[in-house]
mmCIF file of C-alpha atoms in Angstrom:
data_model
loop_
_atom_site.group_PDB
_atom_site.id
_atom_site.type_symbol
_atom_site.label_atom_id
_atom_site.label_comp_id
_atom_site.label_asym_id
_atom_site.label_seq_id
_atom_site.Cartn_x
_atom_site.Cartn_y
_atom_site.Cartn_z
ATOM 1 C CA UNK A 459 30.131 36.531 -18.581
ATOM 2 C CA UNK A 460 31.999 38.928 -20.866
ATOM 3 C CA UNK A 461 31.405 37.883 -24.430
ATOM 4 C CA UNK A 462 30.812 38.728 -28.068
ATOM 5 C CA UNK A 463 27.872 36.946 -29.641
ATOM 6 C CA UNK A 464 27.117 36.478 -33.318
ATOM 7 C CA UNK A 465 24.008 35.226 -35.053
ATOM 8 C CA UNK A 466 23.480 33.127 -36.972
ATOM 9 C CA UNK A 467 26.424 30.763 -36.515
ATOM 10 C CA UNK A 468 25.755 29.061 -39.849
ATOM 11 C CA UNK A 469 23.929 30.366 -42.897
ATOM 12 C CA UNK A 470 23.409 29.039 -46.397
ATOM 13 C CA UNK A 471 21.801 31.481 -48.782
ATOM 14 C CA UNK A 472 21.435 32.235 -52.468
ATOM 15 C CA UNK A 473 23.006 34.947 -54.576
ATOM 16 C CA UNK A 474 21.290 38.308 -54.254
ATOM 17 C CA UNK A 475 19.220 37.622 -51.129
ATOM 18 C CA UNK A 476 19.945 40.342 -48.572
ATOM 19 C CA UNK A 477 21.145 39.140 -45.193
ATOM 20 C CA UNK A 478 22.305 40.537 -41.876
ATOM 21 C CA UNK A 479 24.712 38.983 -39.415
ATOM 22 C CA UNK A 480 24.260 40.409 -35.943
ATOM 23 C CA UNK A 481 27.039 41.071 -33.440
ATOM 24 C CA UNK A 482 26.611 42.113 -29.839
ATOM 25 C CA UNK A 483 29.088 42.673 -26.989
ATOM 26 C CA UNK A 484 28.393 43.135 -23.281
ATOM 27 C CA UNK A 485 31.726 44.681 -22.261
ATOM 28 C CA UNK A 486 30.916 48.336 -23.040
ATOM 29 C CA UNK A 487 33.736 48.416 -25.605
ATOM 30 C CA UNK A 488 34.044 51.450 -27.850
ATOM 31 C CA UNK A 489 35.726 49.621 -30.705
ATOM 32 C CA UNK A 490 34.156 46.906 -32.828
ATOM 33 C CA UNK A 491 35.259 45.280 -36.039
ATOM 34 C CA UNK A 492 34.280 42.695 -38.653
ATOM 35 C CA UNK A 493 36.718 40.269 -40.267
ATOM 36 C CA UNK A 494 36.466 37.501 -42.792
ATOM 37 C CA UNK A 495 38.738 34.475 -42.657
ATOM 38 C CA UNK A 496 39.615 32.519 -45.768
ATOM 39 C CA UNK A 497 42.099 29.637 -46.112
ATOM 40 C CA UNK A 498 45.633 30.869 -46.697
ATOM 41 C CA UNK A 499 44.628 34.519 -46.305
ATOM 42 C CA UNK A 500 44.265 34.870 -42.565
ATOM 43 C CA UNK A 501 41.802 37.406 -41.185
ATOM 44 C CA UNK A 502 41.039 40.438 -43.302
ATOM 45 C CA UNK A 503 39.299 43.445 -41.847
ATOM 46 C CA UNK A 504 36.021 44.420 -43.513
ATOM 47 C CA UNK A 505 34.815 47.398 -41.468
ATOM 48 C CA UNK A 506 35.483 48.806 -38.056
ATOM 49 C CA UNK A 507 33.807 51.248 -35.718
ATOM 50 C CA UNK A 508 35.524 53.504 -33.211
ATOM 51 C CA UNK A 509 32.301 54.416 -31.432
ATOM 52 C CA UNK A 510 28.565 54.922 -31.950
ATOM 53 C CA UNK A 511 27.839 56.370 -35.403
ATOM 54 C CA UNK A 512 31.557 56.257 -36.349
ATOM 55 C CA UNK A 513 32.573 53.595 -38.856
ATOM 56 C CA UNK A 514 35.339 53.196 -41.413
ATOM 57 C CA UNK A 515 36.395 50.806 -44.149
ATOM 58 C CA UNK A 516 38.922 48.079 -43.544
ATOM 59 C CA UNK A 517 40.853 46.282 -46.253
ATOM 60 C CA UNK A 518 37.982 44.426 -47.955
ATOM 61 C CA UNK A 519 34.783 46.514 -47.586
ATOM 62 C CA UNK A 520 33.294 45.933 -51.054
ATOM 63 C CA UNK A 521 29.873 44.298 -50.934
ATOM 64 C CA UNK A 522 29.357 44.943 -47.217
ATOM 65 C CA UNK A 523 27.652 47.578 -45.091
ATOM 66 C CA UNK A 524 27.685 48.163 -41.349
ATOM 67 C CA UNK A 525 25.941 50.387 -38.858
ATOM 68 C CA UNK A 526 26.631 51.343 -35.240
ATOM 69 C CA UNK A 527 23.499 52.853 -33.775
ATOM 70 C CA UNK A 528 24.139 51.469 -30.299
ATOM 71 C CA UNK A 529 27.417 50.835 -28.520
ATOM 72 C CA UNK A 530 26.785 47.122 -28.002
ATOM 73 C CA UNK A 531 25.633 46.180 -31.532
ATOM 74 C CA UNK A 532 27.487 46.174 -34.838
ATOM 75 C CA UNK A 533 25.557 44.309 -37.554
ATOM 76 C CA UNK A 534 27.119 43.309 -40.875
ATOM 77 C CA UNK A 535 24.837 43.667 -43.877
ATOM 78 C CA UNK A 536 25.250 41.991 -47.241
ATOM 79 C CA UNK A 537 22.783 43.761 -49.563
ATOM 80 C CA UNK A 538 23.307 41.385 -52.491
ATOM 81 C CA UNK A 539 25.488 38.447 -51.484
ATOM 82 C CA UNK A 540 27.646 36.758 -54.086
ATOM 83 C CA UNK A 541 29.493 33.401 -53.998
ATOM 84 C CA UNK A 542 32.850 35.140 -53.406
ATOM 85 C CA UNK A 543 31.473 36.255 -50.040
ATOM 86 C CA UNK A 544 31.342 32.657 -48.887
ATOM 87 C CA UNK A 545 33.608 32.766 -45.863
ATOM 88 C CA UNK A 546 33.946 32.542 -42.095
ATOM 89 C CA UNK A 547 33.084 35.873 -40.482
ATOM 90 C CA UNK A 548 34.220 37.133 -37.095
ATOM 91 C CA UNK A 549 33.079 40.096 -35.099
ATOM 92 C CA UNK A 550 35.439 41.537 -32.494
ATOM 93 C CA UNK A 551 35.330 44.238 -29.853
ATOM 94 C CA UNK A 552 38.041 45.872 -27.798
ATOM 95 C CA UNK A 553 38.848 48.626 -25.367
ATOM 96 C CA UNK A 554 40.458 51.858 -26.461
ATOM 97 C CA UNK A 555 44.099 51.851 -27.418
ATOM 98 C CA UNK A 556 46.619 53.117 -24.879
ATOM 99 C CA UNK A 557 50.065 54.618 -25.183
ATOM 100 C CA UNK A 558 51.554 57.469 -27.160
ATOM 101 C CA UNK A 559 51.588 58.064 -30.895
ATOM 102 C CA UNK A 560 53.836 55.599 -32.700
ATOM 103 C CA UNK A 561 53.712 53.097 -29.869
ATOM 104 C CA UNK A 562 50.042 52.584 -29.278
ATOM 105 C CA UNK A 563 49.114 49.388 -27.517
ATOM 106 C CA UNK A 564 46.076 47.961 -29.209
ATOM 107 C CA UNK A 565 43.367 47.021 -26.814
ATOM 108 C CA UNK A 566 42.779 43.297 -26.474
ATOM 109 C CA UNK A 567 40.293 42.203 -29.094
ATOM 110 C CA UNK A 568 37.614 39.773 -28.025
ATOM 111 C CA UNK A 569 36.311 37.708 -30.901
ATOM 112 C CA UNK A 570 32.897 36.197 -31.375
ATOM 113 C CA UNK A 571 32.498 32.487 -32.216
ATOM 114 C CA UNK A 572 32.212 33.108 -35.956
ATOM 115 C CA UNK A 573 29.525 32.847 -38.620
ATOM 116 C CA UNK A 574 30.055 30.424 -41.460
ATOM 117 C CA UNK A 575 28.323 31.822 -44.539
ATOM 118 C CA UNK A 576 27.810 29.948 -47.789
ATOM 119 C CA UNK A 577 26.393 31.788 -50.804
ATOM 120 C CA UNK A 578 25.277 29.558 -53.670
ATOM 121 C CA UNK B 654 49.280 47.552 -48.573
ATOM 122 C CA UNK B 655 51.054 46.382 -45.463
ATOM 123 C CA UNK B 656 51.553 42.646 -45.232
ATOM 124 C CA UNK B 657 52.560 40.275 -42.478
ATOM 125 C CA UNK B 658 54.078 37.012 -43.643
ATOM 126 C CA UNK B 659 54.067 34.085 -41.271
ATOM 127 C CA UNK B 660 56.263 31.039 -41.540
ATOM 128 C CA UNK B 661 55.995 28.185 -41.541
ATOM 129 C CA UNK B 662 52.410 27.759 -42.712
ATOM 130 C CA UNK B 663 52.176 24.269 -41.222
ATOM 131 C CA UNK B 664 54.173 22.575 -38.517
ATOM 132 C CA UNK B 665 53.793 19.026 -37.221
ATOM 133 C CA UNK B 666 56.060 18.092 -34.345
ATOM 134 C CA UNK B 667 56.401 15.517 -31.593
ATOM 135 C CA UNK B 668 55.461 16.327 -28.018
ATOM 136 C CA UNK B 669 58.475 17.735 -26.156
ATOM 137 C CA UNK B 670 60.104 19.388 -29.162
ATOM 138 C CA UNK B 671 60.788 23.111 -29.426
ATOM 139 C CA UNK B 672 59.567 25.295 -32.258
ATOM 140 C CA UNK B 673 59.662 28.862 -33.519
ATOM 141 C CA UNK B 674 57.079 30.681 -35.622
ATOM 142 C CA UNK B 675 58.055 33.829 -37.488
ATOM 143 C CA UNK B 676 56.082 36.905 -38.476
ATOM 144 C CA UNK B 677 57.806 39.271 -40.904
ATOM 145 C CA UNK B 678 57.021 42.513 -42.683
ATOM 146 C CA UNK B 679 58.764 45.281 -44.570
ATOM 147 C CA UNK B 680 56.639 47.789 -42.653
ATOM 148 C CA UNK B 681 57.005 49.146 -39.148
ATOM 149 C CA UNK B 682 54.167 48.446 -36.721
ATOM 150 C CA UNK B 683 53.271 50.332 -33.588
ATOM 151 C CA UNK B 684 52.516 47.084 -31.798
ATOM 152 C CA UNK B 685 52.170 43.423 -32.552
ATOM 153 C CA UNK B 686 49.811 40.847 -31.122
ATOM 154 C CA UNK B 687 49.785 37.053 -31.170
ATOM 155 C CA UNK B 688 46.532 35.108 -31.128
ATOM 156 C CA UNK B 689 45.697 31.423 -30.952
ATOM 157 C CA UNK B 690 42.609 30.015 -32.623
ATOM 158 C CA UNK B 691 41.000 26.645 -31.941
ATOM 159 C CA UNK B 692 38.713 24.985 -34.530
ATOM 160 C CA UNK B 693 35.199 26.429 -34.432
ATOM 161 C CA UNK B 694 36.190 29.367 -32.259
ATOM 162 C CA UNK B 695 37.398 32.916 -32.631
ATOM 163 C CA UNK B 696 41.035 33.892 -32.033
ATOM 164 C CA UNK B 697 42.124 34.515 -28.453
ATOM 165 C CA UNK B 698 44.817 37.052 -27.610
ATOM 166 C CA UNK B 699 48.038 35.625 -26.176
ATOM 167 C CA UNK B 700 50.246 38.710 -25.940
ATOM 168 C CA UNK B 701 50.826 42.275 -27.139
ATOM 169 C CA UNK B 702 54.342 43.650 -27.677
ATOM 170 C CA UNK B 703 54.971 47.340 -28.195
ATOM 171 C CA UNK B 704 58.632 48.208 -27.759
ATOM 172 C CA UNK B 705 61.338 47.219 -30.242
ATOM 173 C CA UNK B 706 63.372 44.344 -28.805
ATOM 174 C CA UNK B 707 60.688 43.532 -26.239
ATOM 175 C CA UNK B 708 60.543 39.945 -24.994
ATOM 176 C CA UNK B 709 57.529 38.535 -23.177
ATOM 177 C CA UNK B 710 57.110 35.106 -21.658
ATOM 178 C CA UNK B 711 53.882 33.227 -21.088
ATOM 179 C CA UNK B 712 54.768 29.920 -19.410
ATOM 180 C CA UNK B 713 56.457 27.898 -22.186
ATOM 181 C CA UNK B 714 55.799 30.549 -24.850
ATOM 182 C CA UNK B 715 58.326 33.314 -25.546
ATOM 183 C CA UNK B 716 57.410 36.253 -27.764
ATOM 184 C CA UNK B 717 59.885 38.723 -29.216
ATOM 185 C CA UNK B 718 59.345 41.968 -31.108
ATOM 186 C CA UNK B 719 62.142 42.870 -33.511
ATOM 187 C CA UNK B 720 64.336 45.869 -32.770
ATOM 188 C CA UNK B 721 62.971 47.715 -35.803
ATOM 189 C CA UNK B 722 59.370 46.684 -34.989
ATOM 190 C CA UNK B 723 59.003 44.974 -38.372
ATOM 191 C CA UNK B 724 59.054 41.369 -37.249
ATOM 192 C CA UNK B 725 58.228 39.086 -34.364
ATOM 193 C CA UNK B 726 58.731 35.510 -33.290
ATOM 194 C CA UNK B 727 56.938 33.024 -31.092
ATOM 195 C CA UNK B 728 59.009 30.278 -29.523
ATOM 196 C CA UNK B 729 57.407 27.308 -27.771
ATOM 197 C CA UNK B 730 59.538 25.165 -25.496
ATOM 198 C CA UNK B 731 58.678 21.509 -24.917
ATOM 199 C CA UNK B 732 55.493 21.628 -26.975
ATOM 200 C CA UNK B 733 52.449 19.749 -25.696
ATOM 201 C CA UNK B 734 49.363 18.454 -27.550
ATOM 202 C CA UNK B 735 47.376 21.250 -25.920
ATOM 203 C CA UNK B 736 49.451 23.755 -27.907
ATOM 204 C CA UNK B 737 47.851 22.485 -31.126
ATOM 205 C CA UNK B 738 46.029 25.253 -32.967
ATOM 206 C CA UNK B 739 46.300 28.104 -35.447
ATOM 207 C CA UNK B 740 48.678 30.862 -34.383
ATOM 208 C CA UNK B 741 48.114 34.315 -35.843
ATOM 209 C CA UNK B 742 50.208 37.443 -35.603
ATOM 210 C CA UNK B 743 48.576 40.842 -36.039
ATOM 211 C CA UNK B 744 50.218 44.239 -36.401
ATOM 212 C CA UNK B 745 48.940 47.724 -35.723
ATOM 213 C CA UNK B 746 49.889 50.089 -38.596
ATOM 214 C CA UNK B 747 51.556 53.368 -37.661
ATOM 215 C CA UNK B 748 49.064 55.381 -39.691
ATOM 216 C CA UNK B 749 45.972 53.975 -38.031
ATOM 217 C CA UNK B 750 45.046 53.609 -34.394
ATOM 218 C CA UNK B 751 42.299 51.142 -35.098
ATOM 219 C CA UNK B 752 43.247 48.893 -38.001
ATOM 220 C CA UNK B 753 44.865 45.533 -37.410
ATOM 221 C CA UNK B 754 46.702 43.575 -40.107
ATOM 222 C CA UNK B 755 46.740 39.800 -39.628
ATOM 223 C CA UNK B 756 49.246 37.304 -40.907
ATOM 224 C CA UNK B 757 47.984 34.207 -42.715
ATOM 225 C CA UNK B 758 48.632 31.994 -39.727
ATOM 226 C CA UNK B 759 50.708 28.976 -38.708
ATOM 227 C CA UNK B 760 48.845 25.751 -38.139
ATOM 228 C CA UNK B 761 50.598 23.742 -35.422
ATOM 229 C CA UNK B 762 50.004 20.074 -34.672
ATOM 230 C CA UNK B 763 51.735 18.563 -31.648
ATOM 231 C CA UNK B 764 51.611 14.778 -31.760
ATOM 232 C CA UNK B 765 51.538 12.861 -28.452
#
């Protein structure tokens, strides 16, 4: 079954304790991304990766790190979590975009089930 | 920063009614996607529109991309309780092939 998996699904931690949220996809997708979802703010992109060893910042990258050593995995690392990073996190993967410049069709993004993180 | 504003934020309607959700921006997008999200799950893609003025239909759902590619709408005909969920629009900026900007979402409740 084609899917994106995230672990853990729920995590309560304390300020400053490093943590990693894993993300894995089995669809051989080049593109992967991390989002956080907060009430009233929708999904905001944290980091994305176009392929192995190629990553870039999204709109809210502060306080987060990522790595893409293998195509299927894209872990999200919080070196020193703070309470304002309490949120619902989603990993997503997709195929390459198609179409010409200016009218690119984004590949369908497949989202993981989410990780609810609480930092106290 | 490019923004996508969705309206309304909340919508509670009776089964059988029609509704329209709007997604607006001052920026042009190369494409626009609509997702639906159920509680405890990640968003699921409903449709992608690319061409200005494009209209796509998915059973009782009709999606339209504005002529100038700055706005979009989702119209649901004869809503059913199964349509309940959070609807999100997401736009692809012209200056990035990989970023996706999400609206804040419309939470829809269809009462039986």
